[in-house]
mmCIF file of C-alpha atoms in Angstrom:
data_model
loop_
_atom_site.group_PDB
_atom_site.id
_atom_site.type_symbol
_atom_site.label_atom_id
_atom_site.label_comp_id
_atom_site.label_asym_id
_atom_site.label_seq_id
_atom_site.Cartn_x
_atom_site.Cartn_y
_atom_site.Cartn_z
ATOM 1 C CA MET A 1 -40.267 9.572 -42.008
ATOM 2 C CA ALA A 2 -39.391 12.917 -43.686
ATOM 3 C CA ASP A 3 -36.088 14.432 -42.533
ATOM 4 C CA ASP A 4 -37.650 17.545 -40.957
ATOM 5 C CA ILE A 5 -40.229 15.483 -39.057
ATOM 6 C CA LYS A 6 -37.471 13.113 -37.926
ATOM 7 C CA LYS A 7 -35.451 16.048 -36.602
ATOM 8 C CA MET A 8 -38.446 17.502 -34.777
ATOM 9 C CA TYR A 9 -39.246 14.148 -33.220
ATOM 10 C CA ALA A 10 -35.623 13.656 -32.124
ATOM 11 C CA LYS A 11 -35.560 17.088 -30.468
ATOM 12 C CA ALA A 12 -38.922 16.468 -28.814
ATOM 13 C CA LYS A 13 -37.765 13.087 -27.505
ATOM 14 C CA LYS A 14 -34.601 14.627 -26.071
ATOM 15 C CA ALA A 15 -36.626 17.372 -24.361
ATOM 16 C CA PHE A 16 -39.066 14.789 -23.022
ATOM 17 C CA GLU A 17 -36.242 12.738 -21.534
ATOM 18 C CA GLN A 18 -35.045 15.817 -19.640
ATOM 19 C CA ILE A 19 -38.368 16.194 -17.796
ATOM 20 C CA GLU A 20 -39.443 12.545 -17.662
ATOM 21 C CA TYR A 21 -38.730 12.287 -13.927
ATOM 22 C CA TRP A 22 -39.497 15.849 -12.862
ATOM 23 C CA SER A 23 -41.332 16.393 -9.587
ATOM 24 C CA GLN A 24 -44.939 17.518 -9.475
ATOM 25 C CA GLU A 25 -43.840 20.897 -8.141
ATOM 26 C CA LYS A 26 -41.489 21.505 -11.050
ATOM 27 C CA VAL A 27 -44.066 20.381 -13.605
ATOM 28 C CA ASP A 28 -46.717 22.656 -12.107
ATOM 29 C CA GLU A 29 -44.316 25.599 -12.288
ATOM 30 C CA MET A 30 -43.802 24.888 -15.991
ATOM 31 C CA VAL A 31 -47.525 24.622 -16.727
ATOM 32 C CA ALA A 32 -48.240 27.867 -14.870
ATOM 33 C CA ALA A 33 -45.517 29.709 -16.793
ATOM 34 C CA VAL A 34 -46.747 28.595 -20.206
ATOM 35 C CA GLY A 35 -50.416 29.107 -19.366
ATOM 36 C CA TRP A 36 -49.707 32.585 -18.030
ATOM 37 C CA GLU A 37 -47.935 33.532 -21.256
ATOM 38 C CA TRP A 38 -50.778 32.267 -23.452
ATOM 39 C CA GLN A 39 -53.566 33.968 -21.502
ATOM 40 C CA LYS A 40 -51.928 37.403 -21.342
ATOM 41 C CA PRO A 41 -54.091 40.040 -23.078
ATOM 42 C CA GLU A 42 -51.326 41.061 -25.469
ATOM 43 C CA THR A 43 -50.666 37.436 -26.425
ATOM 44 C CA ALA A 44 -54.343 36.586 -26.898
ATOM 45 C CA LYS A 45 -54.885 39.691 -29.037
ATOM 46 C CA ALA A 46 -51.907 38.945 -31.274
ATOM 47 C CA LEU A 47 -52.941 35.320 -31.762
ATOM 48 C CA ALA A 48 -56.590 36.196 -32.406
ATOM 49 C CA ARG A 49 -55.721 38.890 -34.929
ATOM 50 C CA LEU A 50 -53.442 36.596 -36.907
ATOM 51 C CA ALA A 51 -55.975 33.746 -36.826
ATOM 52 C CA VAL A 52 -58.773 35.934 -38.211
ATOM 53 C CA ASP A 53 -56.495 37.496 -40.829
ATOM 54 C CA GLU A 54 -55.170 34.120 -41.992
ATOM 55 C CA SER A 55 -58.443 32.228 -42.065
ATOM 56 C CA GLY A 56 -60.940 34.959 -42.877
ATOM 57 C CA ILE A 57 -63.345 33.375 -40.405
ATOM 58 C CA GLY A 58 -64.485 34.010 -36.854
ATOM 59 C CA VAL A 59 -64.759 37.171 -34.767
ATOM 60 C CA TYR A 60 -61.612 38.831 -33.402
ATOM 61 C CA GLU A 61 -63.114 39.860 -30.040
ATOM 62 C CA ASP A 62 -64.631 36.413 -29.498
ATOM 63 C CA LYS A 63 -61.324 34.748 -30.290
ATOM 64 C CA VAL A 64 -59.503 36.924 -27.752
ATOM 65 C CA ALA A 65 -62.068 35.963 -25.109
ATOM 66 C CA LYS A 66 -61.913 32.280 -26.043
ATOM 67 C CA ILE A 67 -58.116 32.057 -25.932
ATOM 68 C CA GLN A 68 -58.074 33.645 -22.495
ATOM 69 C CA SER A 69 -61.053 31.796 -21.003
ATOM 70 C CA LYS A 70 -60.081 28.377 -22.364
ATOM 71 C CA THR A 71 -56.475 28.746 -21.234
ATOM 72 C CA ARG A 72 -57.447 29.968 -17.778
ATOM 73 C CA GLY A 73 -60.114 27.288 -17.477
ATOM 74 C CA THR A 74 -57.639 24.559 -18.373
ATOM 75 C CA MET A 75 -55.140 25.921 -15.849
ATOM 76 C CA ARG A 76 -57.848 25.958 -13.176
ATOM 77 C CA ASP A 77 -58.833 22.365 -13.946
ATOM 78 C CA LEU A 78 -55.209 21.201 -13.744
ATOM 79 C CA ILE A 79 -54.469 22.822 -10.380
ATOM 80 C CA GLY A 80 -53.974 20.183 -7.704
ATOM 81 C CA GLN A 81 -54.145 17.269 -10.139
ATOM 82 C CA LYS A 82 -51.473 14.654 -9.464
ATOM 83 C CA THR A 83 -49.719 13.613 -12.657
ATOM 84 C CA CYS A 84 -46.251 12.618 -11.427
ATOM 85 C CA GLY A 85 -45.184 9.462 -9.618
ATOM 86 C CA LEU A 86 -47.491 7.940 -7.011
ATOM 87 C CA VAL A 87 -50.943 9.404 -7.588
ATOM 88 C CA ARG A 88 -53.163 7.002 -5.642
ATOM 89 C CA GLU A 89 -52.807 4.254 -3.061
ATOM 90 C CA ASP A 90 -55.244 1.671 -1.727
ATOM 91 C CA LYS A 91 -53.555 0.305 1.398
ATOM 92 C CA GLU A 92 -56.315 -2.195 2.062
ATOM 93 C CA LYS A 93 -55.725 -3.848 -1.310
ATOM 94 C CA GLY A 94 -52.000 -3.161 -1.305
ATOM 95 C CA LEU A 95 -52.372 -1.273 -4.563
ATOM 96 C CA ARG A 96 -50.306 1.707 -5.707
ATOM 97 C CA ILE A 97 -50.980 3.637 -8.912
ATOM 98 C CA PHE A 98 -48.213 5.604 -10.601
ATOM 99 C CA ALA A 99 -48.601 8.143 -13.422
ATOM 100 C CA LYS A 100 -46.084 7.825 -16.244
ATOM 101 C CA PRO A 101 -45.662 9.996 -19.350
ATOM 102 C CA MET A 102 -46.109 8.697 -22.908
ATOM 103 C CA GLY A 103 -43.417 10.600 -24.793
ATOM 104 C CA VAL A 104 -43.986 12.708 -27.906
ATOM 105 C CA ILE A 105 -47.614 13.577 -28.631
ATOM 106 C CA ALA A 106 -48.816 14.876 -31.993
ATOM 107 C CA ASN A 107 -51.501 17.565 -31.832
ATOM 108 C CA VAL A 108 -53.408 18.091 -35.093
ATOM 109 C CA VAL A 109 -55.350 21.364 -34.903
ATOM 110 C CA PRO A 110 -58.169 22.844 -37.032
ATOM 111 C CA CYS A 111 -58.343 26.205 -38.817
ATOM 112 C CA THR A 112 -61.423 27.146 -36.777
ATOM 113 C CA ASN A 113 -59.440 27.236 -33.517
ATOM 114 C CA PRO A 114 -55.744 27.258 -34.448
ATOM 115 C CA GLU A 115 -54.643 28.916 -31.209
ATOM 116 C CA SER A 116 -56.928 27.837 -28.351
ATOM 117 C CA THR A 117 -56.653 24.167 -29.383
ATOM 118 C CA VAL A 118 -52.873 24.434 -29.056
ATOM 119 C CA CYS A 119 -53.182 26.137 -25.654
ATOM 120 C CA CYS A 120 -55.671 23.764 -24.022
ATOM 121 C CA ILE A 121 -54.173 20.520 -25.259
ATOM 122 C CA GLY A 122 -50.633 21.828 -24.840
ATOM 123 C CA LEU A 123 -51.122 22.544 -21.141
ATOM 124 C CA SER A 124 -52.475 19.042 -20.527
ATOM 125 C CA ILE A 125 -49.566 17.519 -22.444
ATOM 126 C CA LEU A 126 -47.022 19.461 -20.391
ATOM 127 C CA LYS A 127 -48.853 18.677 -17.145
ATOM 128 C CA THR A 128 -48.364 14.969 -17.864
ATOM 129 C CA ARG A 129 -44.643 15.432 -18.670
ATOM 130 C CA ASN A 130 -44.945 14.880 -22.389
ATOM 131 C CA ALA A 131 -43.670 16.769 -25.434
ATOM 132 C CA MET A 132 -45.943 18.153 -28.169
ATOM 133 C CA ILE A 133 -45.492 18.574 -31.907
ATOM 134 C CA VAL A 134 -48.292 20.575 -33.530
ATOM 135 C CA SER A 135 -49.511 19.827 -37.034
ATOM 136 C CA PRO A 136 -51.372 23.001 -38.030
ATOM 137 C CA HIS A 137 -54.068 23.435 -40.645
ATOM 138 C CA PRO A 138 -52.512 24.789 -43.889
ATOM 139 C CA ARG A 139 -54.852 27.764 -43.794
ATOM 140 C CA THR A 140 -53.774 28.892 -40.314
ATOM 141 C CA GLN A 141 -50.278 27.510 -39.863
ATOM 142 C CA GLY A 142 -48.919 30.942 -38.916
ATOM 143 C CA SER A 143 -51.378 31.237 -36.023
ATOM 144 C CA SER A 144 -50.522 27.832 -34.582
ATOM 145 C CA TYR A 145 -46.808 28.434 -35.080
ATOM 146 C CA LEU A 146 -46.967 31.776 -33.240
ATOM 147 C CA THR A 147 -48.915 30.162 -30.392
ATOM 148 C CA VAL A 148 -46.192 27.553 -29.982
ATOM 149 C CA GLU A 149 -43.491 30.240 -30.138
ATOM 150 C CA HIS A 150 -45.100 32.044 -27.194
ATOM 151 C CA GLY A 151 -45.116 28.758 -25.279
ATOM 152 C CA ARG A 152 -41.441 28.173 -26.071
ATOM 153 C CA LYS A 153 -40.633 31.673 -24.832
ATOM 154 C CA ALA A 154 -42.275 30.856 -21.496
ATOM 155 C CA LEU A 155 -40.367 27.572 -21.243
ATOM 156 C CA ALA A 156 -37.064 29.356 -21.873
ATOM 157 C CA LYS A 157 -37.782 31.863 -19.098
ATOM 158 C CA ILE A 158 -37.938 29.126 -16.463
ATOM 159 C CA GLY A 159 -35.116 27.035 -17.889
ATOM 160 C CA ALA A 160 -37.310 24.229 -19.228
ATOM 161 C CA PRO A 161 -36.466 22.511 -22.549
ATOM 162 C CA VAL A 162 -38.034 24.640 -25.303
ATOM 163 C CA ASP A 163 -38.382 21.662 -27.649
ATOM 164 C CA LEU A 164 -41.170 20.314 -25.473
ATOM 165 C CA LEU A 165 -43.307 22.498 -27.743
ATOM 166 C CA GLN A 166 -42.785 22.479 -31.512
ATOM 167 C CA CYS A 167 -44.874 23.229 -34.602
ATOM 168 C CA ILE A 168 -44.464 22.160 -38.213
ATOM 169 C CA LYS A 169 -43.692 25.391 -40.066
ATOM 170 C CA GLU A 170 -44.669 24.393 -43.603
ATOM 171 C CA THR A 171 -47.384 21.830 -43.159
ATOM 172 C CA SER A 172 -48.809 19.296 -45.593
ATOM 173 C CA ARG A 173 -50.996 16.203 -45.487
ATOM 174 C CA GLU A 174 -47.906 14.053 -46.046
ATOM 175 C CA LYS A 175 -46.091 15.613 -43.089
ATOM 176 C CA THR A 176 -49.130 15.086 -40.892
ATOM 177 C CA LYS A 177 -49.206 11.416 -41.863
ATOM 178 C CA GLU A 178 -45.471 11.123 -41.149
ATOM 179 C CA LEU A 179 -45.949 12.728 -37.747
ATOM 180 C CA MET A 180 -48.858 10.421 -36.938
ATOM 181 C CA ALA A 181 -46.784 7.380 -37.825
ATOM 182 C CA GLY A 182 -43.753 8.486 -35.823
ATOM 183 C CA CYS A 183 -45.268 9.903 -32.649
ATOM 184 C CA ASP A 184 -46.031 7.971 -29.467
ATOM 185 C CA PHE A 185 -49.621 9.211 -29.169
ATOM 186 C CA ALA A 186 -51.886 11.543 -31.150
ATOM 187 C CA VAL A 187 -54.617 14.058 -30.426
ATOM 188 C CA ALA A 188 -56.591 15.332 -33.413
ATOM 189 C CA THR A 189 -59.410 17.841 -33.785
ATOM 190 C CA GLY A 190 -61.138 18.016 -37.160
ATOM 191 C CA GLY A 191 -63.547 16.419 -39.582
ATOM 192 C CA ALA A 192 -64.170 12.783 -40.432
ATOM 193 C CA ALA A 193 -61.430 12.665 -43.100
ATOM 194 C CA LEU A 194 -58.799 13.822 -40.617
ATOM 195 C CA VAL A 195 -59.986 11.368 -37.990
ATOM 196 C CA ARG A 196 -59.606 8.535 -40.518
ATOM 197 C CA VAL A 197 -56.027 9.612 -41.300
ATOM 198 C CA VAL A 198 -55.164 9.520 -37.602
ATOM 199 C CA TYR A 199 -56.702 6.084 -37.035
ATOM 200 C CA GLU A 200 -55.007 4.685 -40.133
ATOM 201 C CA ALA A 201 -51.622 5.617 -38.643
ATOM 202 C CA GLY A 202 -52.175 2.829 -36.134
ATOM 203 C CA LYS A 203 -51.067 4.789 -33.070
ATOM 204 C CA PRO A 204 -53.047 5.276 -29.846
ATOM 205 C CA CYS A 205 -55.062 8.470 -30.189
ATOM 206 C CA HIS A 206 -57.851 10.711 -28.998
ATOM 207 C CA THR A 207 -59.899 12.346 -31.750
ATOM 208 C CA VAL A 208 -62.683 14.912 -31.946
ATOM 209 C CA GLY A 209 -64.777 14.978 -35.106
ATOM 210 C CA ALA A 210 -67.981 16.701 -36.139
ATOM 211 C CA GLY A 211 -70.306 18.294 -33.628
ATOM 212 C CA ASN A 212 -74.046 18.752 -34.184
ATOM 213 C CA VAL A 213 -75.388 20.102 -30.926
ATOM 214 C CA ILE A 214 -79.164 19.937 -30.624
ATOM 215 C CA SER A 215 -80.704 22.005 -27.836
ATOM 216 C CA ILE A 216 -84.098 20.884 -26.545
ATOM 217 C CA VAL A 217 -86.490 23.486 -25.101
ATOM 218 C CA ASP A 218 -89.648 22.355 -23.306
ATOM 219 C CA GLU A 219 -92.743 24.065 -21.896
ATOM 220 C CA THR A 220 -91.186 24.586 -18.440
ATOM 221 C CA ALA A 221 -88.177 26.559 -19.683
ATOM 222 C CA ASP A 222 -87.668 30.281 -19.223
ATOM 223 C CA ILE A 223 -88.154 31.075 -22.911
ATOM 224 C CA LYS A 224 -86.415 34.436 -22.968
ATOM 225 C CA ALA A 225 -83.419 33.137 -21.009
ATOM 226 C CA ALA A 226 -83.183 29.964 -23.120
ATOM 227 C CA ALA A 227 -83.222 31.980 -26.340
ATOM 228 C CA ALA A 228 -80.521 34.322 -25.049
ATOM 229 C CA LYS A 229 -78.270 31.423 -24.001
ATOM 230 C CA ILE A 230 -78.726 29.521 -27.257
ATOM 231 C CA VAL A 231 -78.020 32.608 -29.354
ATOM 232 C CA LYS A 232 -74.975 33.527 -27.277
ATOM 233 C CA SER A 233 -73.541 30.075 -27.975
ATOM 234 C CA LYS A 234 -74.656 30.092 -31.617
ATOM 235 C CA THR A 235 -73.165 33.467 -32.499
ATOM 236 C CA ALA A 236 -69.914 33.240 -30.511
ATOM 237 C CA ASN A 237 -67.009 33.449 -32.972
ATOM 238 C CA ASN A 238 -69.551 33.142 -35.809
ATOM 239 C CA SER A 239 -70.318 29.559 -34.741
ATOM 240 C CA ALA A 240 -66.802 28.278 -35.493
ATOM 241 C CA SER A 241 -66.895 25.926 -32.510
ATOM 242 C CA CYS A 242 -68.163 22.351 -32.821
ATOM 243 C CA SER A 243 -69.961 22.922 -29.510
ATOM 244 C CA SER A 244 -72.182 25.728 -30.859
ATOM 245 C CA GLU A 245 -75.852 24.829 -31.285
ATOM 246 C CA ASN A 246 -76.725 23.493 -34.745
ATOM 247 C CA ALA A 247 -80.407 22.986 -33.992
ATOM 248 C CA VAL A 248 -83.100 23.818 -31.477
ATOM 249 C CA ALA A 249 -86.016 21.439 -30.787
ATOM 250 C CA ILE A 250 -89.003 23.260 -29.290
ATOM 251 C CA GLU A 251 -92.042 21.792 -27.506
ATOM 252 C CA ALA A 252 -95.211 22.588 -29.473
ATOM 253 C CA SER A 253 -97.024 24.667 -26.831
ATOM 254 C CA VAL A 254 -94.134 27.158 -26.573
ATOM 255 C CA TYR A 255 -92.994 26.892 -30.203
ATOM 256 C CA ASP A 256 -94.334 30.256 -31.367
ATOM 257 C CA ASP A 257 -93.106 32.082 -28.266
ATOM 258 C CA MET A 258 -89.634 30.563 -28.615
ATOM 259 C CA LEU A 259 -89.447 31.497 -32.293
ATOM 260 C CA GLN A 260 -90.356 35.073 -31.408
ATOM 261 C CA ALA A 261 -87.705 35.101 -28.677
ATOM 262 C CA LEU A 262 -85.087 33.841 -31.144
ATOM 263 C CA LYS A 263 -86.124 36.511 -33.651
ATOM 264 C CA ALA A 264 -85.861 39.140 -30.913
ATOM 265 C CA GLU A 265 -82.251 38.007 -30.413
ATOM 266 C CA GLY A 266 -81.469 38.704 -34.081
ATOM 267 C CA GLY A 267 -82.663 35.550 -35.835
ATOM 268 C CA TYR A 268 -84.217 35.559 -39.306
ATOM 269 C CA LEU A 269 -86.443 32.618 -40.288
ATOM 270 C CA TYR A 270 -86.246 31.657 -43.956
ATOM 271 C CA ASN A 271 -89.392 30.777 -45.876
ATOM 272 C CA THR A 272 -89.537 27.677 -48.087
ATOM 273 C CA ASN A 273 -88.142 29.349 -51.226
ATOM 274 C CA GLU A 274 -85.358 31.078 -49.300
ATOM 275 C CA ARG A 275 -84.509 27.818 -47.550
ATOM 276 C CA GLU A 276 -84.009 26.107 -50.915
ATOM 277 C CA LYS A 277 -81.712 28.901 -52.122
ATOM 278 C CA LEU A 278 -79.666 28.594 -48.950
ATOM 279 C CA ARG A 279 -79.489 24.806 -49.271
ATOM 280 C CA LYS A 280 -78.095 25.041 -52.804
ATOM 281 C CA TYR A 281 -75.500 27.579 -51.699
ATOM 282 C CA MET A 282 -74.441 25.613 -48.627
ATOM 283 C CA TRP A 283 -74.293 22.210 -50.373
ATOM 284 C CA PRO A 284 -73.639 22.920 -54.088
ATOM 285 C CA ASP A 285 -73.280 19.215 -54.941
ATOM 286 C CA GLY A 286 -76.026 18.164 -52.539
ATOM 287 C CA LYS A 287 -73.588 16.546 -50.079
ATOM 288 C CA THR A 288 -70.414 18.534 -49.409
ATOM 289 C CA LEU A 289 -70.623 21.635 -47.225
ATOM 290 C CA ASN A 290 -69.408 24.811 -48.948
ATOM 291 C CA ARG A 291 -66.375 25.779 -46.839
ATOM 292 C CA ASP A 292 -66.908 29.423 -47.787
ATOM 293 C CA ILE A 293 -69.785 29.677 -45.306
ATOM 294 C CA VAL A 294 -67.834 28.385 -42.293
ATOM 295 C CA ALA A 295 -67.838 30.931 -39.444
ATOM 296 C CA LYS A 296 -68.849 33.781 -41.763
ATOM 297 C CA PRO A 297 -71.282 36.573 -40.735
ATOM 298 C CA ALA A 298 -74.980 35.932 -41.308
ATOM 299 C CA LEU A 299 -75.236 38.850 -43.743
ATOM 300 C CA TYR A 300 -72.380 37.392 -45.795
ATOM 301 C CA ILE A 301 -74.108 34.008 -46.027
ATOM 302 C CA ALA A 302 -77.471 35.550 -46.918
ATOM 303 C CA GLU A 303 -75.973 37.815 -49.589
ATOM 304 C CA HIS A 304 -74.069 34.983 -51.263
ATOM 305 C CA ALA A 305 -77.181 32.806 -51.178
ATOM 306 C CA GLY A 306 -79.070 35.597 -52.958
ATOM 307 C CA ILE A 307 -81.438 36.388 -50.092
ATOM 308 C CA ASN A 308 -82.238 39.787 -48.610
ATOM 309 C CA VAL A 309 -82.371 39.936 -44.806
ATOM 310 C CA PRO A 310 -82.567 42.843 -42.321
ATOM 311 C CA GLU A 311 -79.254 44.547 -41.531
ATOM 312 C CA ASN A 312 -79.550 43.622 -37.843
ATOM 313 C CA THR A 313 -79.708 39.867 -38.574
ATOM 314 C CA ARG A 314 -77.253 37.969 -36.362
ATOM 315 C CA PHE A 315 -78.085 34.406 -37.413
ATOM 316 C CA LEU A 316 -80.311 32.537 -39.862
ATOM 317 C CA MET A 317 -82.991 29.931 -39.129
ATOM 318 C CA VAL A 318 -84.550 27.193 -41.249
ATOM 319 C CA LEU A 319 -87.213 24.622 -40.415
ATOM 320 C CA GLY A 320 -86.072 21.014 -40.203
ATOM 321 C CA THR A 321 -87.916 18.514 -42.410
ATOM 322 C CA LYS A 322 -86.445 15.038 -41.854
ATOM 323 C CA PRO A 323 -83.565 13.789 -39.692
ATOM 324 C CA GLY A 324 -80.627 12.354 -41.612
ATOM 325 C CA PRO A 325 -78.925 12.763 -44.996
ATOM 326 C CA GLU A 326 -82.159 13.607 -46.842
ATOM 327 C CA ASP A 327 -82.135 16.962 -45.031
ATOM 328 C CA ARG A 328 -78.593 18.337 -44.842
ATOM 329 C CA PHE A 329 -79.809 21.024 -42.451
ATOM 330 C CA SER A 330 -80.151 18.272 -39.820
ATOM 331 C CA GLY A 331 -76.343 17.908 -39.660
ATOM 332 C CA GLU A 332 -73.375 20.015 -38.568
ATOM 333 C CA LYS A 333 -73.107 23.345 -40.381
ATOM 334 C CA VAL A 334 -70.264 25.209 -38.600
ATOM 335 C CA SER A 335 -72.059 28.424 -39.513
ATOM 336 C CA LEU A 336 -74.640 30.921 -38.323
ATOM 337 C CA VAL A 337 -77.506 28.736 -39.522
ATOM 338 C CA LEU A 338 -79.812 27.223 -36.890
ATOM 339 C CA THR A 339 -82.268 24.432 -37.736
ATOM 340 C CA VAL A 340 -85.607 24.559 -35.896
ATOM 341 C CA TRP A 341 -87.669 21.491 -34.978
ATOM 342 C CA LYS A 342 -91.065 21.137 -33.258
ATOM 343 C CA TRP A 343 -92.027 18.261 -30.967
ATOM 344 C CA THR A 344 -94.929 17.058 -28.822
ATOM 345 C CA ASP A 345 -93.606 13.735 -27.488
ATOM 346 C CA PHE A 346 -90.298 14.056 -25.616
ATOM 347 C CA SER A 347 -89.174 10.449 -26.054
ATOM 348 C CA GLU A 348 -89.919 10.609 -29.778
ATOM 349 C CA MET A 349 -87.866 13.820 -30.027
ATOM 350 C CA ILE A 350 -84.900 12.062 -28.451
ATOM 351 C CA GLU A 351 -85.189 9.329 -31.094
ATOM 352 C CA ARG A 352 -85.213 11.987 -33.820
ATOM 353 C CA MET A 353 -82.183 13.618 -32.221
ATOM 354 C CA LYS A 354 -80.358 10.283 -32.161
ATOM 355 C CA GLU A 355 -81.101 9.827 -35.858
ATOM 356 C CA MET A 356 -79.712 13.291 -36.628
ATOM 357 C CA GLN A 357 -76.556 12.612 -34.669
ATOM 358 C CA ARG A 358 -76.058 9.205 -36.271
ATOM 359 C CA PHE A 359 -75.946 11.177 -39.508
ATOM 360 C CA SER A 360 -73.661 13.882 -38.085
ATOM 361 C CA GLY A 361 -72.053 14.479 -34.701
ATOM 362 C CA GLU A 362 -72.588 11.172 -32.934
ATOM 363 C CA GLY A 363 -70.739 11.073 -29.611
ATOM 364 C CA HIS A 364 -70.461 14.852 -29.292
ATOM 365 C CA SER A 365 -73.007 16.769 -27.198
ATOM 366 C CA SER A 366 -76.561 17.999 -26.695
ATOM 367 C CA SER A 367 -78.353 20.270 -24.238
ATOM 368 C CA ILE A 368 -81.767 20.780 -22.661
ATOM 369 C CA HIS A 369 -83.689 23.682 -21.129
ATOM 370 C CA THR A 370 -86.240 22.224 -18.698
ATOM 371 C CA GLU A 371 -87.350 22.158 -15.076
ATOM 372 C CA ILE A 372 -88.403 18.506 -15.319
ATOM 373 C CA ASP A 373 -85.693 16.339 -13.816
ATOM 374 C CA ASP A 374 -86.988 13.119 -15.389
ATOM 375 C CA ARG A 375 -86.430 14.614 -18.830
ATOM 376 C CA LYS A 376 -82.851 15.541 -17.976
ATOM 377 C CA ILE A 377 -82.249 11.966 -16.847
ATOM 378 C CA GLU A 378 -83.935 10.451 -19.914
ATOM 379 C CA LEU A 379 -81.814 12.597 -22.223
ATOM 380 C CA ALA A 380 -78.650 11.653 -20.346
ATOM 381 C CA LEU A 381 -79.488 7.948 -20.550
ATOM 382 C CA LYS A 382 -80.618 7.817 -24.175
ATOM 383 C CA ALA A 383 -78.669 10.466 -26.093
ATOM 384 C CA ASN A 384 -75.773 9.060 -28.126
ATOM 385 C CA VAL A 385 -73.395 11.779 -26.935
ATOM 386 C CA GLY A 386 -70.753 12.252 -24.269
#
């Protein structure tokens, strides 16, 4: 293990040992202090500004909102949760369940969300009396480092060990591997290559890879409302999130109306020739996504693909042709490009969706806009997500 990683781990372990037997009350005070610091408007604005400036991707205002809402939401979810000592007892069976911490947890964060990923996972790590060492993305290491520094400031204010939160200052793939090998547990958010690195380290871990959210719209949906919701999710932070819609699958009888509703929300549908230009720009070698398009404005993508679109265009649309690797538009795009599919048979559409997500985003998420409960249940039972 590299000397600097060894030193960080040693400090984290020492800090962990100081809180290993803290009471629930004391732990909750710590979590509240750190969460409060991260969600403060001035903190969120500073972190969002640096993240956008470093990465060149995303939308400043959306990042501010995301940092605050995700941090507050995590704090809300953690309130009242027992994570210390005896957490459950079954007197009839004579069974007692105790919660115990793991130790030092590595948190590998992506450049698309270098601040909110630290906040959300960091609060959960502290709530369970563990220490966290962040391995930032090289492109946004300043953003992740500053996020951790704000957390350390909050810890110092309440007299908690500041080394419960640390961040690698000058990151590298080698340091990330060293951290993975030396930590007690790992959490990683990123692409397939990163997930492989984490698994190869041989430590227990939780990983989040590619998304590829497909939103199904049927004939019972409120078309205008569905379009507004899908576009709100699609355009938030220029679609940097893995949970933003990558495709919409529309029932045939409402297909034209839904397309018009999406266009009314700022969508531009490419014709066949334009689609081919965009494909070549997005996947220059036919397989690897051009990272230059990630979370960039729609006008930027269109211009660099050599396509003229109206100035009020908020996102781009293409028609899907075939699920799987033969049509790269059927996978995750992490950009303001939405693939449109038409269906007549609901069960067959679910099978197509499963094929798309086997290619990209299996195990992530999907959504549906319908008033038919049986369809909600069928999707929940059959979709390879969750």
